[in-house]
């Protein structure tokens, strides 16, 4: 990083699990640097969804470094996740043809429930998790309904809807950051975990109305499927990072929510 910016910049790790993010400071200037960030960060910046992109540089080894304006701010609290501003930004992202078109021009293909499930099953096999009773039950449910819940409309999904990724900037602007897991998929992928974690069940219909959808059995079934699938995905993610406490928490969540394996 020093070779790019010069020795007069002070560079420090920005935290996170990838080890690829840094903070660069010089006098009154402060940048957020990331190695091999998602390539469509430029359009997200232009749309005001992430902090302003300052420049992009390709290194001799092929790595790409992006520099964004450092935005002082704070992550949203759990109650704030119910704010209209949040549902408005998520709706804007999911309904943006520009973001979807750029993502597809990058060669990204829509991911069907069956393809998503295959990826999960391969990772489960890799970590010997198919022997776990809760995982086994969940994957049987996913396999049974994968083709049935496949929805024609696909959008760019962030895939990590937790409040830690929603930033309220010092400019009072709301940002959604950390797009490394973004895929083209059914919007129910993002909606499922978001609603389950942050919105009381009796408010789903109103929330979805503001988002731009009607609460239907079809939508609930799709969200139900992706809630189970994402829970397994989070379990595997924490296994790979040897975070046993988090693994146990998500396994417990899977065990406690047995009623999610239902048809509406």
Coordinates of N, CA and C in Angstrom, one line a residue, residues 23-264:
X23 N -7.0 1.5 6.3 CA -7.3 3.0 6.4 C -6.0 3.7 6.2
X24 N -6.0 4.7 5.3 CA -4.9 5.5 4.9 C -5.1 7.0 5.4
X25 N -4.2 7.5 6.1 CA -4.3 8.9 6.7 C -3.1 9.7 6.4
X26 N -3.4 11.0 6.0 CA -2.3 12.0 5.8 C -2.9 13.3 6.0
X27 N -2.4 14.0 7.1 CA -2.9 15.3 7.4 C -4.4 15.3 7.6
X28 N -5.2 16.0 6.8 CA -6.6 16.0 6.9 C -7.3 15.1 6.0
X29 N -6.5 14.2 5.3 CA -7.1 13.3 4.3 C -7.2 11.9 4.9
X30 N -8.3 11.2 4.6 CA -8.5 9.9 5.1 C -9.2 9.0 4.1
X31 N -8.6 7.9 3.8 CA -9.2 7.0 2.7 C -9.5 5.6 3.3
X32 N -10.4 5.0 2.7 CA -10.7 3.5 3.0 C -10.2 2.8 1.8
X33 N -9.2 1.9 1.9 CA -8.6 1.2 0.8 C -9.0 -0.3 1.0
X34 N -9.2 -0.9 -0.2 CA -9.6 -2.3 -0.2 C -8.9 -3.0 -1.4
X35 N -8.4 -4.2 -1.1 CA -7.8 -5.0 -2.2 C -8.9 -5.9 -2.8
X36 N -9.0 -5.8 -4.2 CA -9.9 -6.7 -4.9 C -11.3 -6.6 -4.4
X37 N -11.8 -5.3 -4.3 CA -13.1 -5.1 -3.9 C -14.0 -5.4 -5.1
X38 N -15.3 -5.5 -4.8 CA -16.3 -5.8 -5.9 C -16.2 -4.8 -7.0
X39 N -16.0 -5.2 -8.2 CA -15.7 -4.3 -9.3 C -16.8 -3.3 -9.6
X40 N -18.1 -3.6 -9.2 CA -19.1 -2.6 -9.5 C -19.3 -1.6 -8.4
X41 N -18.3 -1.4 -7.6 CA -18.3 -0.4 -6.5 C -18.5 1.0 -7.1
X42 N -18.0 1.1 -8.4 CA -18.1 2.5 -9.0 C -19.6 2.9 -9.2
X43 N -20.4 2.0 -9.7 CA -21.8 2.4 -9.9 C -22.5 2.5 -8.6
X44 N -22.2 1.7 -7.6 CA -22.8 1.9 -6.3 C -22.4 3.3 -5.7
X45 N -21.2 3.7 -6.0 CA -20.7 5.0 -5.5 C -21.5 6.1 -6.2
X46 N -21.7 5.9 -7.6 CA -22.4 6.9 -8.4 C -23.9 7.0 -7.9
X47 N -24.4 5.9 -7.5 CA -25.8 5.9 -7.0 C -26.0 6.3 -5.6
X48 N -24.8 6.6 -4.9 CA -24.9 7.1 -3.5 C -25.2 6.0 -2.5
X49 N -25.0 4.7 -3.0 CA -25.2 3.6 -2.1 C -24.1 3.3 -1.2
X50 N -22.8 3.5 -1.6 CA -21.6 3.4 -0.8 C -20.9 4.7 -0.8
X51 N -20.0 5.0 0.1 CA -19.2 6.2 0.1 C -18.5 6.4 -1.2
X52 N -18.2 7.7 -1.5 CA -17.6 8.1 -2.8 C -16.3 7.3 -3.1
X53 N -16.3 6.8 -4.4 CA -15.1 6.2 -4.9 C -14.1 7.3 -5.4
X54 N -12.9 7.3 -4.9 CA -11.9 8.3 -5.2 C -11.1 7.9 -6.4
X55 N -10.6 6.6 -6.4 CA -9.8 6.1 -7.5 C -9.6 4.6 -7.4
X56 N -9.2 4.0 -8.5 CA -8.9 2.6 -8.6 C -7.6 2.4 -9.3
X57 N -6.8 1.5 -8.8 CA -5.5 1.2 -9.3 C -5.2 -0.3 -9.4
X58 N -4.6 -0.7 -10.5 CA -4.3 -2.1 -10.7 C -2.8 -2.3 -10.5
X59 N -2.5 -3.3 -9.6 CA -1.1 -3.5 -9.3 C -0.5 -4.5 -10.4
X60 N 0.8 -4.6 -10.3 CA 1.5 -5.4 -11.3 C 1.2 -6.9 -11.2
X61 N 0.8 -7.3 -10.0 CA 0.4 -8.7 -9.8 C -1.0 -9.0 -10.1
X62 N -1.8 -8.0 -10.6 CA -3.1 -8.2 -11.0 C -4.2 -7.7 -10.0
X63 N -3.7 -7.5 -8.7 CA -4.7 -7.1 -7.7 C -5.1 -5.6 -8.0
X64 N -6.4 -5.4 -7.6 CA -6.9 -4.0 -7.8 C -7.2 -3.4 -6.5
X65 N -6.7 -2.2 -6.3 CA -6.9 -1.4 -5.1 C -7.9 -0.3 -5.3
X66 N -9.0 -0.2 -4.5 CA -9.9 0.9 -4.6 C -9.8 1.7 -3.4
X67 N -9.9 3.0 -3.6 CA -9.9 4.0 -2.5 C -11.2 4.8 -2.5
X68 N -11.9 4.7 -1.3 CA -13.1 5.4 -1.1 C -12.9 6.5 -0.1
X69 N -13.7 7.6 -0.2 CA -13.6 8.6 0.8 C -14.0 8.0 2.2
X70 N -13.2 8.3 3.2 CA -13.5 7.8 4.5 C -14.7 8.5 5.0
X71 N -15.7 7.8 5.4 CA -16.9 8.4 5.9 C -17.1 8.1 7.4
X72 N -16.9 9.2 8.2 CA -17.2 9.1 9.6 C -18.7 8.8 9.8
X73 N -19.0 7.9 10.6 CA -20.4 7.6 10.9 C -20.6 6.5 11.9
X74 N -21.7 5.9 11.8 CA -22.0 4.8 12.8 C -22.9 3.8 12.1
X75 N -22.8 2.5 12.6 CA -23.7 1.5 12.1 C -25.1 1.7 12.7
X76 N -26.1 1.3 12.0 CA -27.5 1.5 12.5 C -27.7 0.5 13.7
X77 N -28.6 1.0 14.6 CA -29.0 0.1 15.7 C -30.1 -0.8 15.1
X78 N -30.4 -1.9 15.9 CA -31.4 -2.8 15.5 C -32.8 -2.1 15.3
X79 N -33.2 -1.3 16.2 CA -34.5 -0.6 16.0 C -34.5 0.3 14.8
X80 N -33.4 0.9 14.4 CA -33.3 1.8 13.3 C -33.5 1.0 12.0
X81 N -33.3 -0.3 12.0 CA -33.4 -1.1 10.8 C -34.9 -1.1 10.3
X82 N -35.8 -0.7 11.1 CA -37.2 -0.6 10.7 C -37.6 0.8 10.1
X83 N -36.6 1.7 10.0 CA -36.9 3.0 9.5 C -37.2 3.0 8.0
X84 N -38.1 3.9 7.5 CA -38.5 3.9 6.1 C -37.3 4.2 5.2
X85 N -36.3 4.9 5.7 CA -35.1 5.2 4.9 C -34.4 3.9 4.5
X86 N -34.4 2.9 5.4 CA -33.8 1.6 5.1 C -34.5 0.8 4.1
X87 N -35.8 0.7 4.2 CA -36.6 0.0 3.2 C -36.5 0.7 1.9
X88 N -36.5 2.0 1.9 CA -36.4 2.8 0.7 C -35.1 2.5 -0.1
X89 N -34.0 2.4 0.6 CA -32.7 2.2 0.0 C -32.6 0.7 -0.5
X90 N -33.1 -0.2 0.2 CA -33.1 -1.6 -0.2 C -34.0 -1.8 -1.5
X91 N -35.1 -1.1 -1.5 CA -36.0 -1.2 -2.6 C -35.3 -0.5 -3.9
X92 N -34.6 0.6 -3.6 CA -33.9 1.2 -4.7 C -32.9 0.3 -5.3
X93 N -32.1 -0.4 -4.5 CA -31.1 -1.3 -5.0 C -31.7 -2.5 -5.8
X94 N -32.8 -3.1 -5.2 CA -33.4 -4.2 -5.9 C -34.1 -3.8 -7.2
X95 N -34.5 -2.6 -7.3 CA -35.3 -2.2 -8.5 C -34.4 -1.4 -9.5
X96 N -33.1 -1.4 -9.2 CA -32.2 -0.7 -10.1 C -31.8 -1.5 -11.3
X97 N -32.2 -1.1 -12.5 CA -31.8 -1.9 -13.7 C -30.4 -1.6 -14.0
X98 N -29.9 -0.4 -13.7 CA -28.5 0.0 -14.0 C -27.5 -0.9 -13.2
X99 N -27.8 -1.2 -11.9 CA -26.9 -2.0 -11.1 C -27.0 -3.5 -11.7
X100 N -28.2 -3.9 -12.0 CA -28.3 -5.3 -12.5 C -27.6 -5.5 -13.8
X101 N -27.8 -4.5 -14.7 CA -27.2 -4.6 -16.1 C -25.7 -4.6 -16.0
X102 N -25.1 -3.7 -15.1 CA -23.7 -3.7 -15.0 C -23.1 -5.0 -14.4
X103 N -23.8 -5.6 -13.4 CA -23.4 -6.8 -12.8 C -23.4 -7.9 -13.8
X104 N -24.4 -7.9 -14.7 CA -24.5 -9.0 -15.8 C -23.5 -8.8 -16.8
X105 N -23.1 -7.5 -17.1 CA -22.1 -7.2 -18.1 C -20.7 -7.7 -17.6
X106 N -20.6 -7.8 -16.3 CA -19.3 -8.3 -15.7 C -19.2 -9.8 -15.8
X107 N -20.3 -10.4 -16.4 CA -20.3 -11.9 -16.6 C -21.0 -12.6 -15.5
X108 N -21.6 -11.9 -14.5 CA -22.3 -12.6 -13.5 C -23.6 -13.2 -14.0
X109 N -24.0 -14.4 -13.6 CA -25.2 -15.0 -14.0 C -26.2 -15.1 -12.8
X110 N -27.5 -15.1 -13.1 CA -28.4 -15.3 -12.0 C -28.3 -16.6 -11.4
X111 N -28.4 -16.7 -10.1 CA -28.3 -17.9 -9.3 C -29.6 -18.4 -8.9
X112 N -30.0 -19.6 -9.4 CA -31.3 -20.2 -9.0 C -31.2 -20.9 -7.7
X113 N -32.3 -21.2 -7.1 CA -32.3 -21.9 -5.8 C -31.5 -23.2 -5.9
X114 N -31.7 -23.9 -7.0 CA -31.0 -25.2 -7.1 C -29.5 -25.0 -7.1
X115 N -29.0 -24.0 -7.8 CA -27.6 -23.7 -7.9 C -27.1 -23.2 -6.5
X116 N -27.8 -22.4 -5.9 CA -27.5 -22.0 -4.5 C -27.3 -23.2 -3.6
X117 N -28.3 -24.1 -3.7 CA -28.3 -25.3 -2.9 C -27.1 -26.2 -3.1
X118 N -26.7 -26.3 -4.4 CA -25.6 -27.2 -4.8 C -24.3 -26.6 -4.1
X119 N -24.1 -25.3 -4.1 CA -23.0 -24.7 -3.5 C -23.0 -25.0 -2.0
X120 N -24.1 -24.9 -1.4 CA -24.2 -25.2 0.1 C -23.9 -26.7 0.4
X121 N -24.4 -27.6 -0.5 CA -24.2 -29.0 -0.2 C -22.7 -29.3 -0.4
X122 N -22.1 -28.7 -1.4 CA -20.6 -29.0 -1.6 C -19.8 -28.5 -0.4
X123 N -20.2 -27.3 0.2 CA -19.5 -26.8 1.4 C -19.8 -27.7 2.6
X124 N -21.1 -28.1 2.7 CA -21.4 -29.0 3.8 C -20.6 -30.3 3.8
X125 N -20.5 -30.9 2.6 CA -19.7 -32.1 2.4 C -18.2 -31.8 2.8
X126 N -17.7 -30.7 2.4 CA -16.3 -30.3 2.7 C -16.0 -30.3 4.1
X127 N -17.0 -29.8 4.9 CA -16.8 -29.7 6.3 C -17.5 -30.8 7.1
X128 N -18.0 -31.8 6.5 CA -18.6 -33.0 7.1 C -19.8 -32.6 7.9
X129 N -20.6 -31.6 7.4 CA -21.8 -31.1 8.2 C -23.1 -31.8 7.8
X130 N -23.1 -32.6 6.7 CA -24.3 -33.3 6.4 C -24.7 -34.4 7.4
X131 N -23.7 -34.8 8.3 CA -24.0 -35.7 9.3 C -24.8 -35.1 10.5
X132 N -24.7 -33.8 10.5 CA -25.4 -33.0 11.6 C -26.9 -33.1 11.4
X133 N -27.7 -33.5 12.4 CA -29.1 -33.8 12.2 C -29.9 -32.5 11.7
X134 N -29.6 -31.4 12.3 CA -30.2 -30.1 11.9 C -29.9 -29.7 10.5
X135 N -28.7 -29.9 10.1 CA -28.3 -29.5 8.7 C -28.9 -30.5 7.8
X136 N -28.9 -31.8 8.1 CA -29.5 -32.8 7.3 C -31.0 -32.6 7.0
X137 N -31.7 -32.2 8.1 CA -33.1 -31.9 8.0 C -33.4 -30.7 7.1
X138 N -32.5 -29.7 7.3 CA -32.7 -28.5 6.6 C -32.4 -28.7 5.1
X139 N -31.3 -29.4 4.8 CA -31.0 -29.6 3.3 C -32.0 -30.5 2.6
X140 N -32.7 -31.4 3.4 CA -33.7 -32.2 2.8 C -34.9 -31.3 2.4
X141 N -35.2 -30.4 3.3 CA -36.3 -29.4 3.0 C -35.9 -28.5 1.8
X142 N -34.7 -28.0 1.7 CA -34.3 -27.2 0.6 C -34.3 -28.0 -0.7
X143 N -33.9 -29.2 -0.7 CA -33.9 -30.0 -1.9 C -35.3 -30.3 -2.4
X144 N -36.2 -30.5 -1.5 CA -37.6 -30.8 -1.8 C -38.3 -29.6 -2.6
X145 N -38.0 -28.4 -2.2 CA -38.7 -27.3 -2.7 C -37.9 -26.3 -3.6
X146 N -36.6 -26.7 -3.9 CA -35.8 -25.8 -4.6 C -36.3 -25.4 -6.0
X147 N -36.8 -26.3 -6.7 CA -37.4 -26.0 -8.1 C -38.7 -25.3 -8.0
X148 N -39.5 -25.7 -7.0 CA -40.8 -25.2 -6.8 C -40.8 -23.7 -6.5
X149 N -39.8 -23.2 -5.8 CA -39.8 -21.8 -5.4 C -39.0 -20.9 -6.3
X150 N -38.4 -21.5 -7.3 CA -37.6 -20.7 -8.3 C -38.5 -19.6 -8.9
X151 N -38.0 -18.3 -8.7 CA -38.8 -17.2 -9.1 C -38.1 -16.5 -10.3
X152 N -38.9 -16.1 -11.3 CA -38.3 -15.6 -12.5 C -37.5 -14.3 -12.3
X153 N -38.1 -13.4 -11.5 CA -37.4 -12.1 -11.3 C -36.1 -12.3 -10.4
X154 N -35.0 -11.8 -11.0 CA -33.8 -11.8 -10.2 C -33.2 -10.4 -10.1
X155 N -32.6 -10.1 -9.0 CA -32.0 -8.7 -8.8 C -30.6 -8.9 -8.2
X156 N -29.9 -7.8 -8.0 CA -28.6 -7.8 -7.3 C -28.9 -7.8 -5.8
X157 N -28.6 -8.9 -5.2 CA -28.8 -9.1 -3.7 C -27.5 -8.8 -3.0
X158 N -27.5 -8.1 -1.9 CA -26.4 -7.8 -1.1 C -25.9 -9.1 -0.4
X159 N -26.8 -9.9 0.1 CA -26.6 -11.2 0.8 C -26.0 -11.1 2.2
X160 N -26.0 -9.9 2.8 CA -25.5 -9.8 4.2 C -26.2 -8.6 4.8
X161 N -27.5 -8.8 5.2 CA -28.3 -7.7 5.5 C -28.2 -7.2 6.9
X162 N -27.3 -7.7 7.7 CA -27.2 -7.3 9.1 C -26.9 -5.8 9.3
X163 N -27.3 -5.3 10.5 CA -27.2 -3.9 10.7 C -25.8 -3.3 10.7
X164 N -24.8 -4.2 10.9 CA -23.4 -3.8 10.9 C -23.0 -3.2 9.5
X165 N -23.7 -3.6 8.5 CA -23.4 -3.1 7.1 C -24.2 -1.9 6.7
X166 N -25.0 -1.4 7.5 CA -25.8 -0.2 7.2 C -25.1 1.0 8.0
X167 N -24.6 1.9 7.3 CA -23.8 3.0 7.8 C -24.6 4.4 7.7
X168 N -24.7 5.0 8.8 CA -25.3 6.4 8.8 C -24.1 7.4 8.8
X169 N -23.9 8.0 7.7 CA -22.7 8.9 7.6 C -22.8 10.2 8.3
X170 N -21.7 10.9 8.5 CA -21.7 12.2 9.2 C -22.5 13.2 8.4
X171 N -22.7 12.9 7.1 CA -23.5 13.8 6.2 C -25.0 13.4 6.3
X172 N -25.4 12.5 7.2 CA -26.7 12.1 7.5 C -27.3 11.2 6.3
X173 N -26.4 10.8 5.5 CA -26.8 9.9 4.4 C -26.6 8.5 4.8
X174 N -27.6 7.6 4.3 CA -27.5 6.2 4.6 C -26.8 5.4 3.5
X175 N -25.9 4.6 3.9 CA -25.1 3.7 3.0 C -25.2 2.3 3.4
X176 N -25.1 1.4 2.4 CA -25.1 0.0 2.6 C -23.7 -0.5 2.1
X177 N -22.9 -1.0 2.9 CA -21.5 -1.3 2.6 C -21.2 -2.8 2.6
X178 N -20.0 -3.1 2.2 CA -19.5 -4.5 2.2 C -20.3 -5.4 1.2
X179 N -20.0 -5.2 -0.1 CA -20.7 -5.9 -1.2 C -20.0 -7.1 -1.7
X180 N -19.1 -7.7 -0.9 CA -18.2 -8.8 -1.4 C -19.1 -10.1 -1.7
X181 N -20.2 -10.2 -1.0 CA -21.0 -11.4 -1.2 C -22.2 -11.2 -2.2
X182 N -22.2 -10.1 -2.9 CA -23.4 -9.8 -3.7 C -23.5 -10.8 -4.9
X183 N -24.8 -11.2 -5.2 CA -25.1 -12.1 -6.3 C -26.4 -11.7 -6.9
X184 N -26.6 -12.2 -8.1 CA -27.9 -12.0 -8.8 C -28.8 -13.2 -8.4
X185 N -29.9 -12.8 -7.7 CA -30.8 -13.9 -7.2 C -32.2 -13.3 -6.9
X186 N -33.0 -14.2 -6.4 CA -34.4 -13.8 -6.0 C -34.3 -12.7 -4.9
X187 N -35.0 -11.6 -5.0 CA -34.9 -10.6 -3.9 C -35.3 -11.2 -2.5
X188 N -36.0 -12.3 -2.5 CA -36.4 -13.0 -1.3 C -35.2 -13.4 -0.5
X189 N -34.0 -13.5 -1.1 CA -32.8 -13.9 -0.4 C -32.4 -12.8 0.6
X190 N -32.5 -11.5 0.2 CA -32.2 -10.4 1.1 C -33.4 -10.2 2.0
X191 N -34.6 -10.3 1.6 CA -35.8 -10.0 2.4 C -35.9 -10.9 3.5
X192 N -35.6 -12.2 3.3 CA -35.9 -13.2 4.3 C -35.2 -12.9 5.6
X193 N -33.9 -12.9 5.7 CA -33.2 -12.7 6.9 C -33.5 -11.3 7.5
X194 N -33.6 -10.3 6.6 CA -33.9 -8.9 7.1 C -35.1 -8.9 7.9
X195 N -36.2 -9.4 7.3 CA -37.5 -9.3 8.0 C -37.5 -10.2 9.2
X196 N -36.9 -11.4 9.1 CA -37.0 -12.3 10.3 C -36.2 -11.7 11.5
X197 N -35.1 -11.0 11.2 CA -34.3 -10.5 12.3 C -34.8 -9.2 12.8
X198 N -35.2 -8.3 12.0 CA -35.4 -6.9 12.4 C -36.9 -6.4 12.4
X199 N -37.8 -7.1 11.8 CA -39.2 -6.6 11.7 C -40.2 -7.6 12.3
X200 N -41.0 -7.1 13.3 CA -42.0 -8.0 13.9 C -42.9 -8.5 12.8
X201 N -43.3 -9.8 13.1 CA -44.1 -10.5 12.0 C -45.4 -9.8 11.7
X202 N -46.0 -9.1 12.6 CA -47.3 -8.4 12.4 C -47.1 -7.1 11.6
X203 N -45.8 -6.8 11.3 CA -45.5 -5.6 10.5 C -44.9 -5.9 9.1
X204 N -44.8 -7.1 8.8 CA -44.3 -7.5 7.5 C -45.1 -7.0 6.3
X205 N -46.4 -7.1 6.4 CA -47.2 -6.6 5.3 C -47.0 -5.1 5.0
X206 N -47.0 -4.3 6.1 CA -46.8 -2.9 5.9 C -45.4 -2.6 5.4
X207 N -44.4 -3.3 5.9 CA -43.0 -3.1 5.5 C -42.9 -3.4 4.0
X208 N -43.4 -4.6 3.6 CA -43.4 -5.0 2.2 C -44.1 -4.0 1.3
X209 N -45.2 -3.4 1.8 CA -45.9 -2.4 1.0 C -45.0 -1.2 0.7
X210 N -44.3 -0.8 1.7 CA -43.3 0.4 1.5 C -42.2 0.0 0.5
X211 N -41.8 -1.3 0.6 CA -40.8 -1.8 -0.3 C -41.3 -1.9 -1.7
X212 N -42.5 -2.2 -1.9 CA -43.1 -2.3 -3.2 C -43.6 -3.7 -3.6
X213 N -43.9 -4.5 -2.6 CA -44.4 -5.9 -2.8 C -45.7 -6.1 -1.9
X214 N -46.5 -7.0 -2.4 CA -47.6 -7.5 -1.6 C -47.2 -8.8 -0.9
X215 N -47.6 -8.9 0.4 CA -47.3 -10.1 1.1 C -48.2 -11.2 0.6
X216 N -47.6 -12.2 -0.1 CA -48.4 -13.3 -0.7 C -47.8 -14.6 -0.2
X217 N -48.5 -15.7 -0.3 CA -48.0 -17.0 0.1 C -46.8 -17.4 -0.7
X218 N -46.8 -17.0 -2.0 CA -45.7 -17.3 -2.9 C -44.4 -16.6 -2.3
X219 N -44.5 -15.4 -2.0 CA -43.3 -14.6 -1.4 C -42.9 -15.2 -0.1
X220 N -43.9 -15.6 0.8 CA -43.5 -16.1 2.1 C -42.8 -17.5 1.9
X221 N -43.2 -18.3 1.0 CA -42.6 -19.6 0.7 C -41.2 -19.4 0.3
X222 N -41.0 -18.4 -0.6 CA -39.6 -18.2 -1.1 C -38.7 -17.6 0.0
X223 N -39.2 -16.7 0.8 CA -38.5 -16.2 1.9 C -38.2 -17.3 2.9
X224 N -39.1 -18.2 3.2 CA -38.9 -19.3 4.1 C -37.8 -20.2 3.6
X225 N -37.7 -20.4 2.3 CA -36.6 -21.3 1.7 C -35.3 -20.6 1.9
X226 N -35.2 -19.3 1.6 CA -33.9 -18.6 1.7 C -33.5 -18.4 3.1
X227 N -34.4 -18.3 4.0 CA -34.1 -18.1 5.4 C -33.3 -19.4 5.9
X228 N -33.8 -20.5 5.5 CA -33.1 -21.8 5.9 C -31.7 -21.9 5.2
X229 N -31.7 -21.5 3.9 CA -30.5 -21.6 3.1 C -29.4 -20.7 3.7
X230 N -29.8 -19.5 4.0 CA -28.8 -18.5 4.5 C -28.3 -18.9 5.9
X231 N -29.2 -19.5 6.7 CA -28.8 -19.9 8.0 C -27.6 -20.9 7.9
X232 N -27.8 -21.9 6.9 CA -26.7 -22.9 6.7 C -25.5 -22.2 6.2
X233 N -25.7 -21.2 5.3 CA -24.5 -20.4 4.7 C -23.8 -19.7 5.9
X234 N -24.4 -19.2 6.8 CA -23.8 -18.5 7.9 C -23.0 -19.5 8.8
X235 N -23.6 -20.7 9.0 CA -23.0 -21.7 9.8 C -21.6 -22.1 9.1
X236 N -21.7 -22.3 7.8 CA -20.5 -22.7 7.1 C -19.4 -21.6 7.1
X237 N -19.9 -20.3 7.0 CA -19.0 -19.2 7.0 C -18.2 -19.1 8.3
X238 N -18.9 -19.4 9.4 CA -18.2 -19.3 10.7 C -17.4 -20.5 11.0
X239 N -17.7 -21.7 10.4 CA -16.9 -22.9 10.5 C -15.6 -22.6 9.8
X240 N -15.6 -22.0 8.6 CA -14.4 -21.7 7.9 C -13.4 -20.8 8.7
X241 N -14.0 -20.0 9.5 CA -13.2 -19.0 10.3 C -13.0 -19.5 11.7
X242 N -13.4 -20.8 12.0 CA -13.2 -21.4 13.3 C -13.8 -20.6 14.4
X243 N -14.9 -20.1 14.2 CA -15.7 -19.3 15.2 C -16.8 -20.2 15.8
X244 N -16.4 -21.1 16.6 CA -17.3 -22.2 17.1 C -18.5 -21.6 17.9
X245 N -18.3 -20.5 18.6 CA -19.4 -19.9 19.3 C -20.5 -19.5 18.4
X246 N -20.1 -18.8 17.3 CA -21.1 -18.4 16.3 C -21.7 -19.5 15.6
X247 N -20.9 -20.6 15.3 CA -21.5 -21.8 14.7 C -22.6 -22.4 15.6
X248 N -22.3 -22.5 16.9 CA -23.3 -23.0 17.8 C -24.6 -22.1 17.8
X249 N -24.4 -20.8 17.8 CA -25.5 -19.9 17.8 C -26.4 -20.1 16.6
X250 N -25.9 -20.2 15.4 CA -26.7 -20.4 14.2 C -27.3 -21.8 14.1
X251 N -26.6 -22.8 14.6 CA -27.2 -24.1 14.7 C -28.4 -24.1 15.7
X252 N -28.2 -23.4 16.8 CA -29.4 -23.3 17.7 C -30.5 -22.6 17.0
X253 N -30.2 -21.5 16.3 CA -31.3 -20.8 15.5 C -32.0 -21.8 14.6
X254 N -31.3 -22.6 13.9 CA -31.8 -23.6 13.0 C -32.7 -24.6 13.7
X255 N -32.3 -25.0 14.9 CA -33.0 -26.0 15.7 C -34.3 -25.4 16.2
X256 N -34.2 -24.1 16.7 CA -35.4 -23.5 17.3 C -36.4 -23.1 16.4
X257 N -36.1 -22.9 15.1 CA -37.1 -22.4 14.1 C -37.6 -23.5 13.3
X258 N -38.0 -24.6 13.9 CA -38.4 -25.8 13.2 C -39.7 -25.5 12.3
X259 N -40.5 -24.6 12.8 CA -41.7 -24.3 12.1 C -41.5 -23.6 10.8
X260 N -40.3 -23.2 10.5 CA -40.0 -22.5 9.2 C -40.0 -23.6 8.1
X261 N -40.0 -24.9 8.4 CA -40.0 -25.9 7.4 C -41.5 -26.2 7.1
X262 N -42.3 -25.2 6.8 CA -43.7 -25.5 6.5 C -44.1 -24.8 5.2
X263 N -45.2 -25.3 4.7 CA -45.8 -24.7 3.5 C -46.9 -23.8 3.9
X264 N -47.0 -22.6 3.3 CA -48.0 -21.7 3.7 C -49.4 -22.0 3.1

